[in-house]
Amino acid sequence: MIVSSAEFLTSAVRPDQYPHTGYPEVAFAGRSNVGKSSLINTLVNRRRLVKTSSTPGRTQLINFFAVNERLCLVDLPGYGYARVPAAVKRTWGPMIETYLKGRATLAAVVLIMDIRRIPGLEERNFIDWLALYQRTPVLVLTKADKLSKTKRINQQQAISAALDVARPELLLFSAKTRLGKATVWSAIAKAAFGERHDLK
Ligand code: GTP
Ligand code: MG
């Protein structure tokens, strides 16, 4: 996947603040600190296009990024998990739900999970909730560099059982080593543009 341009468009809380690009959009969801922003940076070959942090809850708004002037990547705040004040948290759920429910140009949702952790009710509820809107997320297991190759496969298997999905549907990824970058790109491009995998 050749990324010739990647730029920050805008941050939004409410629908009237979303950009009007008309590009298909791919949104990145997952627990706080799981590596959503790092994954986007890796995809677009930029170290700091999206701010990342070791402190959970770094991303607090819906951030829109344009790629090659034809695709929008959307960084969502950690879905309801962040260690942030309750008052802030109460506004996040509705903010993210409103976006995911109502955004006409949304082509795909990528659910990012830490490969070291067996997903719980939150992830299963999120997947079920998306299914209500006929959406099947692209599932990514990130931070794969933290485990040995054998342990990765074992975890992938355990997570596939926990989520009741086939093991190959769980894409292994690492922002550190860039493992899985091409695979994640092709899943995204397929969702956004059909079978055409070129983003040029
Ligand atoms: P919030 O915006 O707070 O919801 O977090 P986020 O999901 O956007 O996570 P972010 O990308 O900011 O990454 C959180 C921490 O995990 C940072 O310290 C990253 O450097 C680290 N990290 C992210 N991806 C990887 C990875 O693939 N491997 C390793 N080793 N560390 C990673
Ligand atoms: Mg973030």
Tab-separated table of C-alpha atoms and ligand atoms in Angstrom, residues 33 36-38 50-53 58-59 75-78, ligand 2:
chain	number	residue	atom	x	y	z
A	33	ASN	CA	-4.098	2.396	25.509
A	36	LYS	CA	-5.214	2.528	18.140
A	37	SER	CA	-3.309	5.723	17.429
A	38	SER	CA	-0.023	3.825	16.980
A	50	VAL	CA	-1.600	10.811	15.592
A	51	LYS	CA	-0.632	11.531	19.182
A	52	THR	CA	0.129	8.429	21.201
A	53	SER	CA	0.826	8.069	24.883
A	58	ARG	CA	-4.856	10.237	25.406
A	59	THR	CA	-7.352	10.446	22.554
A	75	ASP	CA	-9.177	7.601	15.552
A	76	LEU	CA	-11.744	7.047	18.286
A	77	PRO	CA	-11.154	7.499	22.005
A	78	GLY	CA	-10.866	4.279	24.010
B	2	MG	MG	-5.199	7.156	20.956
